[in-house]
Every structure is written in structure tokens, then in C-alpha cells.
mmCIF file of N, CA and C in Angstrom:
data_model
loop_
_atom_site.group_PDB
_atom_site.id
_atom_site.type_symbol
_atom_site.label_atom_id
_atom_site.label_comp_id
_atom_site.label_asym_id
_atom_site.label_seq_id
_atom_site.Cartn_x
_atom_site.Cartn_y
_atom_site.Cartn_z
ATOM 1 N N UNK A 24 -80.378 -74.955 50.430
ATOM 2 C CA UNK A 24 -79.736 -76.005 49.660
ATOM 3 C C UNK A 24 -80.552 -77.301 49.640
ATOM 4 N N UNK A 25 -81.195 -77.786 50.807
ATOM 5 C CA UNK A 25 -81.758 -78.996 50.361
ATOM 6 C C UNK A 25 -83.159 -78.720 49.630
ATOM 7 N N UNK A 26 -83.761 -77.581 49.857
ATOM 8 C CA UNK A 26 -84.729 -77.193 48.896
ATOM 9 C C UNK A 26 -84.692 -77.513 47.662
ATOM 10 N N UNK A 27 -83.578 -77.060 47.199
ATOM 11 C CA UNK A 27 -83.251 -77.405 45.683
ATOM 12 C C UNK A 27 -82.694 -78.846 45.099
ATOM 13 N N UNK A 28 -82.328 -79.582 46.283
ATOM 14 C CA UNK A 28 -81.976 -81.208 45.815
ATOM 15 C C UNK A 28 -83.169 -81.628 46.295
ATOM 16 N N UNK A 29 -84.263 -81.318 46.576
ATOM 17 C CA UNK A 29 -85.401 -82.019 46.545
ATOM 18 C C UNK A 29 -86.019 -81.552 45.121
ATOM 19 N N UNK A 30 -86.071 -80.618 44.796
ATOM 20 C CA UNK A 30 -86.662 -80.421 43.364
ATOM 21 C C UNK A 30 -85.860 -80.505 42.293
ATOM 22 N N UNK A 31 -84.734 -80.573 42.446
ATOM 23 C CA UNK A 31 -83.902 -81.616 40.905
ATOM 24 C C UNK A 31 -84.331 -83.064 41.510
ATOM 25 N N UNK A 32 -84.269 -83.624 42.291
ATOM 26 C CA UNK A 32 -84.995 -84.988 42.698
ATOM 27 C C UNK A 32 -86.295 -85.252 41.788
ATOM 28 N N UNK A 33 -87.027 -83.742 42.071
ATOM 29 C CA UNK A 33 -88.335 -84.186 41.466
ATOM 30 C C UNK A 33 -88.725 -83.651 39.701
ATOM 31 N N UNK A 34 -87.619 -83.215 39.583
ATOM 32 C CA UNK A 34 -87.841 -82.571 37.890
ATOM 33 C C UNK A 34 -87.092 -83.629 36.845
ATOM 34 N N UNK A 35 -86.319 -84.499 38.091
ATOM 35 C CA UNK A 35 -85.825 -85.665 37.094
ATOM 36 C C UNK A 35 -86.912 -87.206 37.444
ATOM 37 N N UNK A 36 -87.234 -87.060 38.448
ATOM 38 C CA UNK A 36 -88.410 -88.176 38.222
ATOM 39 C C UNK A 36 -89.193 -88.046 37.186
ATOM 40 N N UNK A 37 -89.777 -86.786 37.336
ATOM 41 C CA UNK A 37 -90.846 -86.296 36.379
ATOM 42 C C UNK A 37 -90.641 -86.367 34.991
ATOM 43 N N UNK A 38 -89.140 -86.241 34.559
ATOM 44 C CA UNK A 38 -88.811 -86.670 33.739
ATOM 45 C C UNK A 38 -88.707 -88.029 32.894
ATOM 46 N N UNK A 39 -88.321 -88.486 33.962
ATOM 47 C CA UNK A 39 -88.402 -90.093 33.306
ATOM 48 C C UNK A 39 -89.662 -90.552 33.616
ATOM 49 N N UNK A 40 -90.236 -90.702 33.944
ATOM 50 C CA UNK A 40 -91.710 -90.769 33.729
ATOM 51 C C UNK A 40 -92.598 -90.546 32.134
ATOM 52 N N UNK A 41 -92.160 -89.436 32.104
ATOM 53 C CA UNK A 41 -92.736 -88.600 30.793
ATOM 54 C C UNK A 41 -91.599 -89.413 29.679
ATOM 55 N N UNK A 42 -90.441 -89.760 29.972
ATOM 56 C CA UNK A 42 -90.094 -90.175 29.042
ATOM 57 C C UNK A 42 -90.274 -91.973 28.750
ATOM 58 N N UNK A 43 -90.771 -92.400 29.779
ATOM 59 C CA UNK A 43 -91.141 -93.691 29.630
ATOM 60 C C UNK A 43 -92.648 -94.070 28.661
ATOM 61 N N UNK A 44 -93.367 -92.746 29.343
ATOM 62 C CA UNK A 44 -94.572 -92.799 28.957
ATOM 63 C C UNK A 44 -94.672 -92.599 27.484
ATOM 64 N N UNK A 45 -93.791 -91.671 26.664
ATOM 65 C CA UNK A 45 -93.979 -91.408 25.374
ATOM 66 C C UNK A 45 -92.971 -92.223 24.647
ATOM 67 N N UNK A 46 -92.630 -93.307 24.813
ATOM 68 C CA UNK A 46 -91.240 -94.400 24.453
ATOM 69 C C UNK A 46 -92.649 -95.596 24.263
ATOM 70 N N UNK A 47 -93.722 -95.794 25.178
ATOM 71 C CA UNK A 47 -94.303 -97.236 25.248
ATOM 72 C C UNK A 47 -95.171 -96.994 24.128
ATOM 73 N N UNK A 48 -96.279 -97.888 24.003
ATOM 74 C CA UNK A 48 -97.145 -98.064 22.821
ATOM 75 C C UNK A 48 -98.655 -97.799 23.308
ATOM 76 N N UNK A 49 -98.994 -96.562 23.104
ATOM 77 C CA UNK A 49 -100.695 -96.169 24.112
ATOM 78 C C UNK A 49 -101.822 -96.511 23.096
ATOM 79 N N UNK A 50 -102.593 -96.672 23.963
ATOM 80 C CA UNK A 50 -104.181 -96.743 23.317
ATOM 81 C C UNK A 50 -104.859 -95.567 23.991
ATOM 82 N N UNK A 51 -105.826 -94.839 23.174
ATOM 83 C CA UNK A 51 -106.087 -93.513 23.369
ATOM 84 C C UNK A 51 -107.835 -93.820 22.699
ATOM 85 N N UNK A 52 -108.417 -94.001 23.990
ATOM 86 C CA UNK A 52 -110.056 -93.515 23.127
ATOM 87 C C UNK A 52 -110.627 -92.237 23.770
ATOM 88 N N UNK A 53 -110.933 -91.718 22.248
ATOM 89 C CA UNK A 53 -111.363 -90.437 22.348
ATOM 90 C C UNK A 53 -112.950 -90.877 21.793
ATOM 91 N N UNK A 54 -114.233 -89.961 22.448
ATOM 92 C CA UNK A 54 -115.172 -89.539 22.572
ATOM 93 C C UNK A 54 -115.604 -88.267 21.482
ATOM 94 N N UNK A 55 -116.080 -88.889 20.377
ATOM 95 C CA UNK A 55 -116.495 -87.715 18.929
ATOM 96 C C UNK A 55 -117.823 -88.261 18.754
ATOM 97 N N UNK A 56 -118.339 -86.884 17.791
ATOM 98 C CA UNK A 56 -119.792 -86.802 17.330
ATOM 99 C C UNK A 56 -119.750 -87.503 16.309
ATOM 100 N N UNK A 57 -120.440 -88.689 15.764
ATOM 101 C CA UNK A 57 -120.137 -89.275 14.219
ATOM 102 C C UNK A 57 -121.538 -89.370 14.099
ATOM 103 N N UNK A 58 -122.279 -88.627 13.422
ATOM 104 C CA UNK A 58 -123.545 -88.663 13.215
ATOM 105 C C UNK A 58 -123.794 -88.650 11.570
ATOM 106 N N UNK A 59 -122.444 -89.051 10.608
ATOM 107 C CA UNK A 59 -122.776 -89.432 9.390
ATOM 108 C C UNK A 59 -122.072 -90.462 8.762
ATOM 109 N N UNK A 60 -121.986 -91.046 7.727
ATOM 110 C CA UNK A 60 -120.738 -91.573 7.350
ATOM 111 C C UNK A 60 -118.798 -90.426 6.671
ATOM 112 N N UNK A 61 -119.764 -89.255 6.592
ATOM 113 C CA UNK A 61 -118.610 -88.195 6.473
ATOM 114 C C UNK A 61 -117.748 -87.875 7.651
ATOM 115 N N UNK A 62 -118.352 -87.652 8.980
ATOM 116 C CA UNK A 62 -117.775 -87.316 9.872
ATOM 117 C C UNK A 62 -116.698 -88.856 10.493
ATOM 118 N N UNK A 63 -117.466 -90.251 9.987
ATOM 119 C CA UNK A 63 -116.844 -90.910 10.156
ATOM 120 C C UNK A 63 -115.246 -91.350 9.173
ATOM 121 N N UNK A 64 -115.739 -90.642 8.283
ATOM 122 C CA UNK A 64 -114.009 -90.711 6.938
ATOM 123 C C UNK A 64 -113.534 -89.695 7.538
ATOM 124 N N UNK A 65 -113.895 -88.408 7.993
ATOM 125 C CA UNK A 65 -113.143 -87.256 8.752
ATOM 126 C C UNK A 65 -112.145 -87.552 10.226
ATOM 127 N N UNK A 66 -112.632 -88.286 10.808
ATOM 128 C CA UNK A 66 -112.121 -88.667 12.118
ATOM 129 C C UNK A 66 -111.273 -89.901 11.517
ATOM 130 N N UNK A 67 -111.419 -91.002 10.935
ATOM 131 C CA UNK A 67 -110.306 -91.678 10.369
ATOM 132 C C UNK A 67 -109.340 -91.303 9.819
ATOM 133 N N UNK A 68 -109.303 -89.916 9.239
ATOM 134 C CA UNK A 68 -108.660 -89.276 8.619
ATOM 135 C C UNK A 68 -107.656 -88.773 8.984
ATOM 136 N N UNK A 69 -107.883 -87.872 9.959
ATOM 137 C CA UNK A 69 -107.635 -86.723 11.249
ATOM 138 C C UNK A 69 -106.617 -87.735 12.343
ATOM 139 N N UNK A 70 -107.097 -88.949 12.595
ATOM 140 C CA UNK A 70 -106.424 -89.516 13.647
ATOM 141 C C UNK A 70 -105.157 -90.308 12.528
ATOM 142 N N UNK A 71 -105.295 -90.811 11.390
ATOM 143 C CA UNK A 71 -104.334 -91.188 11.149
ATOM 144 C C UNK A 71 -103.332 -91.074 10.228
ATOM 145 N N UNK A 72 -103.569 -89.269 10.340
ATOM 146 C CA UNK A 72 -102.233 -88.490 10.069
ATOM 147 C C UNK A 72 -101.754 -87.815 11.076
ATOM 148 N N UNK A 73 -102.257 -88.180 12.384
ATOM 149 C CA UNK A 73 -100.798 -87.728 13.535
ATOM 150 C C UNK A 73 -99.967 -88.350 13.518
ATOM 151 N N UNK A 74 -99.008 -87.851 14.497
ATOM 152 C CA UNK A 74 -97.406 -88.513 14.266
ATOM 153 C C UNK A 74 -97.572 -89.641 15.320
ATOM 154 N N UNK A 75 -96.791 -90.254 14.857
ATOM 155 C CA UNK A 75 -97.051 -91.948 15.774
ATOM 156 C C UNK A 75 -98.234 -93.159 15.900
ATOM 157 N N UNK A 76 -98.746 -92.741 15.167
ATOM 158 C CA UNK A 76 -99.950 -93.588 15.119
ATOM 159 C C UNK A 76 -99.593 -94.716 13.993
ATOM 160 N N UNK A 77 -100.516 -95.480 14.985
ATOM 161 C CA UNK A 77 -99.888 -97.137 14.134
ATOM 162 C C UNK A 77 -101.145 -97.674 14.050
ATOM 163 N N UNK A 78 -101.963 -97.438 14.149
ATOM 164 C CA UNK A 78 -103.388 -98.468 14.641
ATOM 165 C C UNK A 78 -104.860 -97.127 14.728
ATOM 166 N N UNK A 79 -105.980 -97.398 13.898
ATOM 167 C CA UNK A 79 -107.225 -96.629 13.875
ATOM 168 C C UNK A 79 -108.117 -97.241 13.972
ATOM 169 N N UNK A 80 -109.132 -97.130 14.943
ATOM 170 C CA UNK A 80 -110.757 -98.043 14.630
ATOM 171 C C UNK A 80 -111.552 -97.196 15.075
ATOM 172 N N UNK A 81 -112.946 -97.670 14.703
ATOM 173 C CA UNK A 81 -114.077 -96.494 15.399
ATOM 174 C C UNK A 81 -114.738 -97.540 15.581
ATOM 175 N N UNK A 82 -115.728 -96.785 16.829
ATOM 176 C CA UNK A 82 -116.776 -98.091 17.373
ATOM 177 C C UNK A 82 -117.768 -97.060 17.060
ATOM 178 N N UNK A 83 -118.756 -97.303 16.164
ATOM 179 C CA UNK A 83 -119.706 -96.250 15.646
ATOM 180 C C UNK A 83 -121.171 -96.476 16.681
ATOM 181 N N UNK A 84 -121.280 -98.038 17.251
ATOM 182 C CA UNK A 84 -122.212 -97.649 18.538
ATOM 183 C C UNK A 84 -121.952 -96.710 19.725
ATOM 184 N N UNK A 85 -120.822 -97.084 19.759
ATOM 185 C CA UNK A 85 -120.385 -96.447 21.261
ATOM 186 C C UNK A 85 -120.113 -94.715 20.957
ATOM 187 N N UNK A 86 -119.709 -94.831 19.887
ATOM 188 C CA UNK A 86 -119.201 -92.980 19.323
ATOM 189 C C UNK A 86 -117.749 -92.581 19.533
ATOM 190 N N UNK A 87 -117.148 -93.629 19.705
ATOM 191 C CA UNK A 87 -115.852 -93.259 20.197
ATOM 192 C C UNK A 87 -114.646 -94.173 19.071
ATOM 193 N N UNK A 88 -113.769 -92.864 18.655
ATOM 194 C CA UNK A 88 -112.069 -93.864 18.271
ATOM 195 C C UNK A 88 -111.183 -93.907 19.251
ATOM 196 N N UNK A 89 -110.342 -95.168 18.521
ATOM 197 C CA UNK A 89 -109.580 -95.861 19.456
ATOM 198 C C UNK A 89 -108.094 -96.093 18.482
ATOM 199 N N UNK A 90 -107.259 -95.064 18.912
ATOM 200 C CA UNK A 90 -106.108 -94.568 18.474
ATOM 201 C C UNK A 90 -104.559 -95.561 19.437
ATOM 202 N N UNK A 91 -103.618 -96.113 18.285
ATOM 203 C CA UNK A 91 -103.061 -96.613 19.284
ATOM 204 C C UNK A 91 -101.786 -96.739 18.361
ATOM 205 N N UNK A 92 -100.724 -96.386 19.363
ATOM 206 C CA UNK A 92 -99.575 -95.496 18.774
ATOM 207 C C UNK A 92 -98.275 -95.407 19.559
ATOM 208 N N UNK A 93 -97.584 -95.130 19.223
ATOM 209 C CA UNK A 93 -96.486 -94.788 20.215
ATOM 210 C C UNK A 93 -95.943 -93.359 20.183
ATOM 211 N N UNK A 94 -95.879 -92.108 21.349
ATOM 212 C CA UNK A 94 -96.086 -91.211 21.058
ATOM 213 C C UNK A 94 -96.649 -90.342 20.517
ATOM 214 N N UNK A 95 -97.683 -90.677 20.848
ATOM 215 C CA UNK A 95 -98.773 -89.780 20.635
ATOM 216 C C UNK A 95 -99.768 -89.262 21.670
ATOM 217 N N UNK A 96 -99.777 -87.578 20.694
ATOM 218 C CA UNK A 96 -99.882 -86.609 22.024
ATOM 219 C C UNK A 96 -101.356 -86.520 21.654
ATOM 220 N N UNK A 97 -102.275 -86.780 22.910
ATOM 221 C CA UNK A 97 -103.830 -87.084 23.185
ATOM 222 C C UNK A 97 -104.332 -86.169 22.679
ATOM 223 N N UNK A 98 -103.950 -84.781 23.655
ATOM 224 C CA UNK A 98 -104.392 -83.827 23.919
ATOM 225 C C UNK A 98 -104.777 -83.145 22.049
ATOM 226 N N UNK A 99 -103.577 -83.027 21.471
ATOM 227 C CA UNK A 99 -103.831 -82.385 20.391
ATOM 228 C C UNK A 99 -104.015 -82.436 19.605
ATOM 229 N N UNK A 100 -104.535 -84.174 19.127
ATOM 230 C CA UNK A 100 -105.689 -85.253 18.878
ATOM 231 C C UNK A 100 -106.793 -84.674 19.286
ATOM 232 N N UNK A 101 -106.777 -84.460 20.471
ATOM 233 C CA UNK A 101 -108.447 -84.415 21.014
ATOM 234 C C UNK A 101 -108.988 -83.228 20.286
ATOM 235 N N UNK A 102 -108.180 -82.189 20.395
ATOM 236 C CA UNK A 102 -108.219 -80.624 19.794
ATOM 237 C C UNK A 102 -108.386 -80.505 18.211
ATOM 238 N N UNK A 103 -107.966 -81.084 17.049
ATOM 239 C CA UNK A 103 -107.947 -81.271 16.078
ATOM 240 C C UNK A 103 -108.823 -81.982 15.457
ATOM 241 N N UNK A 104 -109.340 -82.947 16.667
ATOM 242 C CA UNK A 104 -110.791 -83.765 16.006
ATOM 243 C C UNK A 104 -112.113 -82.991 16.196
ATOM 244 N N UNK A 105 -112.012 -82.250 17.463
ATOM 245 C CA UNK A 105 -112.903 -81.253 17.903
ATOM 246 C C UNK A 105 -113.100 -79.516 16.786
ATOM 247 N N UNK A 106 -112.254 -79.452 16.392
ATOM 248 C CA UNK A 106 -112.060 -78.211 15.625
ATOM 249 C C UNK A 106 -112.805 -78.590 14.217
ATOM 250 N N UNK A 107 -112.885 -79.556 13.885
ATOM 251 C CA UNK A 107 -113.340 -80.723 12.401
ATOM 252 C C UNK A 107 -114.848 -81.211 12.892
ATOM 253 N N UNK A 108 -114.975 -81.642 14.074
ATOM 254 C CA UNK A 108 -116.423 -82.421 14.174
ATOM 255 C C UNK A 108 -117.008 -81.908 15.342
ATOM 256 N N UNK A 109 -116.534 -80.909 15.843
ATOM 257 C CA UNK A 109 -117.549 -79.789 16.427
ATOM 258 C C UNK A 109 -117.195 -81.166 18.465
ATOM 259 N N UNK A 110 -117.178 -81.638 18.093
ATOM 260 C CA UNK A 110 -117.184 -82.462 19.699
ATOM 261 C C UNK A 110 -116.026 -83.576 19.991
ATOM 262 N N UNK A 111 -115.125 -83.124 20.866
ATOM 263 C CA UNK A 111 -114.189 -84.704 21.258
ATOM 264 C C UNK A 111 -113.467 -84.266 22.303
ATOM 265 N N UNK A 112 -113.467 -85.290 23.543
ATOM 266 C CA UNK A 112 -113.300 -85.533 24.386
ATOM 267 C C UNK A 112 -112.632 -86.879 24.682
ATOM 268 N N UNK A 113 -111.592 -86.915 25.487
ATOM 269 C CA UNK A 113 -110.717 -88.074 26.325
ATOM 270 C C UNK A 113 -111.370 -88.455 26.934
ATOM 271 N N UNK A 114 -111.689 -89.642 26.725
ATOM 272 C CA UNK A 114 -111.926 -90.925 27.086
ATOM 273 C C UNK A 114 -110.990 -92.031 28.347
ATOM 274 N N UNK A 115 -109.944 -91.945 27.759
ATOM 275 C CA UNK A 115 -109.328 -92.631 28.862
ATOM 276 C C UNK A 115 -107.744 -92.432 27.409
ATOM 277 N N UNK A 116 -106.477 -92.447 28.594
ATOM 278 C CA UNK A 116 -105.036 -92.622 27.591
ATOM 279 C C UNK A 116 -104.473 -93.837 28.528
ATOM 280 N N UNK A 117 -103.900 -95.368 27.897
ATOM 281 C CA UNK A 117 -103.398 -96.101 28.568
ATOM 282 C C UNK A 117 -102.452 -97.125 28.158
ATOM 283 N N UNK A 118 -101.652 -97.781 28.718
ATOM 284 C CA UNK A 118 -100.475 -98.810 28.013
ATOM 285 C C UNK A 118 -101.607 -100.018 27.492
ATOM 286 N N UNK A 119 -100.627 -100.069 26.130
ATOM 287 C CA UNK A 119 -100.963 -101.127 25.607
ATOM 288 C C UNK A 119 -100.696 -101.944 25.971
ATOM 289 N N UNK A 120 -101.573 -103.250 26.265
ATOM 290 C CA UNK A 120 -100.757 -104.846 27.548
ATOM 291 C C UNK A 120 -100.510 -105.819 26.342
ATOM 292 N N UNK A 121 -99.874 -106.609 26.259
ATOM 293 C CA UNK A 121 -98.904 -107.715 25.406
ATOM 294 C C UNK A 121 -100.588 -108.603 25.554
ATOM 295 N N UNK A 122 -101.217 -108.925 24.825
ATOM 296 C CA UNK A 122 -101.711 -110.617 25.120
ATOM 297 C C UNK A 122 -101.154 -111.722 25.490
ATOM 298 N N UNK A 123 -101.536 -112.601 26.654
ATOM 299 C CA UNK A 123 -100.307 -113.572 27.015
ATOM 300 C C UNK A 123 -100.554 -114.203 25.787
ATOM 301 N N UNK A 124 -99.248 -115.055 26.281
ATOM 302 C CA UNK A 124 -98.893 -115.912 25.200
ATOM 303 C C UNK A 124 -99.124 -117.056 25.823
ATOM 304 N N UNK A 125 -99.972 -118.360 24.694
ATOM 305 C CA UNK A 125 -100.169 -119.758 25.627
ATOM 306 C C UNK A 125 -98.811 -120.368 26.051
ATOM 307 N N UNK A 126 -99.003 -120.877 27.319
ATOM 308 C CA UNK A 126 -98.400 -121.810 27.741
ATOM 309 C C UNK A 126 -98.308 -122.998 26.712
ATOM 310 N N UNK A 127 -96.624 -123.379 26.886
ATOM 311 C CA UNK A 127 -96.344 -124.526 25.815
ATOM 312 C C UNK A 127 -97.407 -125.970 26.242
ATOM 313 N N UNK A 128 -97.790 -126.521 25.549
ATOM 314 C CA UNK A 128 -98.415 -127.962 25.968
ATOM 315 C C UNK A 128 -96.774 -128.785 26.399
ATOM 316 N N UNK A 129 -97.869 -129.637 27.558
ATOM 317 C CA UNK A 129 -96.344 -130.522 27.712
ATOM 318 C C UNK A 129 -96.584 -131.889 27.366
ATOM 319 N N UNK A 130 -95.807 -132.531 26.403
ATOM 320 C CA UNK A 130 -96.322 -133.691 26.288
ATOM 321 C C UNK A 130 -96.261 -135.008 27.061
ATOM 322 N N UNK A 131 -97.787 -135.625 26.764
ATOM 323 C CA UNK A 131 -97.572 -136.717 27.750
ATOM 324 C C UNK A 131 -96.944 -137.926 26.982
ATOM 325 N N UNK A 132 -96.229 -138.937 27.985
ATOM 326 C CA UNK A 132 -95.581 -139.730 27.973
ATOM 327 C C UNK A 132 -96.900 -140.972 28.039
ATOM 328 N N UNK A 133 -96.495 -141.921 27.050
ATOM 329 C CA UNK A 133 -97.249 -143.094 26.939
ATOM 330 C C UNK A 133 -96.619 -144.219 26.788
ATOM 331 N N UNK A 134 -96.981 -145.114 27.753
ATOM 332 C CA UNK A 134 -96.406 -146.328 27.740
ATOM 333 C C UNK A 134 -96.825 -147.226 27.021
ATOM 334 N N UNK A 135 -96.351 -148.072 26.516
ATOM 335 C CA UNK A 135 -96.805 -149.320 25.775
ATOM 336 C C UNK A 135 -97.524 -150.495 26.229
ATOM 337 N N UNK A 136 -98.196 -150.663 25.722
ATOM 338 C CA UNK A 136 -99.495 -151.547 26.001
ATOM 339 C C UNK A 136 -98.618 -153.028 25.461
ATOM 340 N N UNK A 137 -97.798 -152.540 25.121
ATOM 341 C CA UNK A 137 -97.649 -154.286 24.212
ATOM 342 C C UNK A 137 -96.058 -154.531 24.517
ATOM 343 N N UNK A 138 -96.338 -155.754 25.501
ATOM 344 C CA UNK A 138 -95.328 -156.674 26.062
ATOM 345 C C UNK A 138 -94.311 -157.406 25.172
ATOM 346 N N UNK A 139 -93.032 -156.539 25.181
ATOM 347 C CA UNK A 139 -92.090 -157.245 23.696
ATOM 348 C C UNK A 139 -91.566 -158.210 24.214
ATOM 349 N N UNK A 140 -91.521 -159.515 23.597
ATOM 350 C CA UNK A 140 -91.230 -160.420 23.551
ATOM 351 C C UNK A 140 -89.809 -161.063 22.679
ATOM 352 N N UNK A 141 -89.030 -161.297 24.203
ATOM 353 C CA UNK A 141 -87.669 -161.656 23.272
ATOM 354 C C UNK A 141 -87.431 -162.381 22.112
ATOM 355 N N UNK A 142 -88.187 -163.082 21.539
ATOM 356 C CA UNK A 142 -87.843 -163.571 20.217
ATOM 357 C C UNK A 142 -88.889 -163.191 18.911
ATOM 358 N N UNK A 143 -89.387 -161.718 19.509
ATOM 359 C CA UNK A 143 -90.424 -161.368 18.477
ATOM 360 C C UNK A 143 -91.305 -161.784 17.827
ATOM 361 N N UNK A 144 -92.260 -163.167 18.941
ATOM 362 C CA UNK A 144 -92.801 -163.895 18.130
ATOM 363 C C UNK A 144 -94.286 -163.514 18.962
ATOM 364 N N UNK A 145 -95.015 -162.948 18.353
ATOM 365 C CA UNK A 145 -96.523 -162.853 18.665
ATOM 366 C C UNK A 145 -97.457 -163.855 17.761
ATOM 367 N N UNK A 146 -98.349 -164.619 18.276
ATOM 368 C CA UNK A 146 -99.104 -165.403 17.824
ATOM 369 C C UNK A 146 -100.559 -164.618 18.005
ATOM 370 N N UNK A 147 -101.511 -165.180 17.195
ATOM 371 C CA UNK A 147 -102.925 -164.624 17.126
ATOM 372 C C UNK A 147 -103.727 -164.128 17.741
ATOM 373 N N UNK A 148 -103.673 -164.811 19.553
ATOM 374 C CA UNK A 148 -104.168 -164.531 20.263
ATOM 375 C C UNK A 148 -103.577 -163.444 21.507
ATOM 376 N N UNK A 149 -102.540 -162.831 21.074
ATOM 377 C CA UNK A 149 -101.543 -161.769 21.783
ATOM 378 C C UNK A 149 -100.888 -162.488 22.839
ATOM 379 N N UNK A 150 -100.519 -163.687 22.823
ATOM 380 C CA UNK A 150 -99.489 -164.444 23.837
ATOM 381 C C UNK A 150 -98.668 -164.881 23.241
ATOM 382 N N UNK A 151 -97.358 -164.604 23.860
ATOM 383 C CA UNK A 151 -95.877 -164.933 23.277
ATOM 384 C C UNK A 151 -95.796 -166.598 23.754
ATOM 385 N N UNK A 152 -95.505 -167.575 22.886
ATOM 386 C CA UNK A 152 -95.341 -168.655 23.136
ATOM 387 C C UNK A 152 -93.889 -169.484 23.321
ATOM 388 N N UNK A 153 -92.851 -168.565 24.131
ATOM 389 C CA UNK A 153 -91.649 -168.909 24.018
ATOM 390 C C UNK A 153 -90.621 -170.105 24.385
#
């Protein structure tokens, strides 16, 4: 008996896990051959008619796209680009991070340089002559 409440313990962790993970918004660079401008319309192509994808770029120095999506499954991405351009490989799959946001400015407080004078009378030389 406790055998088995340790592994519903662990088939529902595992669960929510997996379900957190495919709920957030991933960035996914995958590793392809782009050795033309065809293979490069092919892989733009390919990545952004899977399901969940919100976001496509290619870094044509580096050789790698950068897929970013919510729910979306790497693996069969990786498989589908590979079957089309002969080479692709995972790179790395990871949460997308928020950019902070600036801190509000706080404004400064400035005092007045200029001494009011109860009968509002300033003369030429900035002395109240009261």
C-alpha cells in the first residue's frame, strides 16, 4: 500500500509539471542545415505551421531557428524540419522571461529660489523693499 501512494504522489507531480510546462510561453532553438536561401523559406515554413507557434526567426550565421510559442511540442518540430532539410537538432527548450519593466522615475521636489514677498513687490535688483 504505501508503494502505490508513493507513485500516485509521483504520477501527479509529474503531471503538473508537464502541465505547467505546456500552459507557459517557450522558446525553442533548434540547430538546421540552411545552406541556401530555399532551405531557409523551407524551415520558416515548416516551423510556422505548427500548432502554437506565435513567433519565427532564423539566425543564418549561427544556423539555427528560434521558435517561440506556447505549446509547442520540440521534439516533432525537430523531426519534421529534419525529414525536409536532411539535419535538425535541439538546441536548448526554455521559458520565455518577461523583460523587466523600468522602474517608475520619482520625481524630484524643487524648491523655490525666489523669496515671496508679502506685498508682491519685487524691485530691479531682486530685493523686496517693504
Amino acid at each position: 500500500m504505501p508503494s502505490f501512494i508513493k507513485f500516485l504522489k509521483f504520477c501527479v507531480c509529474e503531471k503538473d509539471i508537464s502541465c505547467s510546462l505546456y500552459n507557459t510561453k517557450q522558446k525553442i532553438v533548434i540547430k538546421v542545415q540552411l545552406t541556401s536561401q530555399n532551405c531557409r523559406t523551407k524551415a520558416l515554413k515548416i516551423a510556422a505551421e505548427a500548432k502554437g507557434v506565435s513567433n519565427v526567426s532564423i539566425d543564418v550565421e549561427k544556423a539555427v531557428v528560434e521558435v517561440i510559442g506556447i505549446g509547442v511540442d520540440a521534439v516533432s518540430l525537430a523531426q519534421s524540419l529534419e525529414k525536409q532539410l536532411g539535419f535538425a537538432s535541439i538546441v536548448s527548450v526554455g521559458e520565455v522571461k518577461k523583460p523587466e519593466e523600468p522602474k517608475p522615475a520619482i520625481p524630484i521636489e524643487w524648491t523655490s529660489s525666489y523669496i515671496h514677498c508679502p506685498r508682491y513687490a519685487v524691485h530691479y535688483d531682486g530685493f523686496c523693499r517693504c
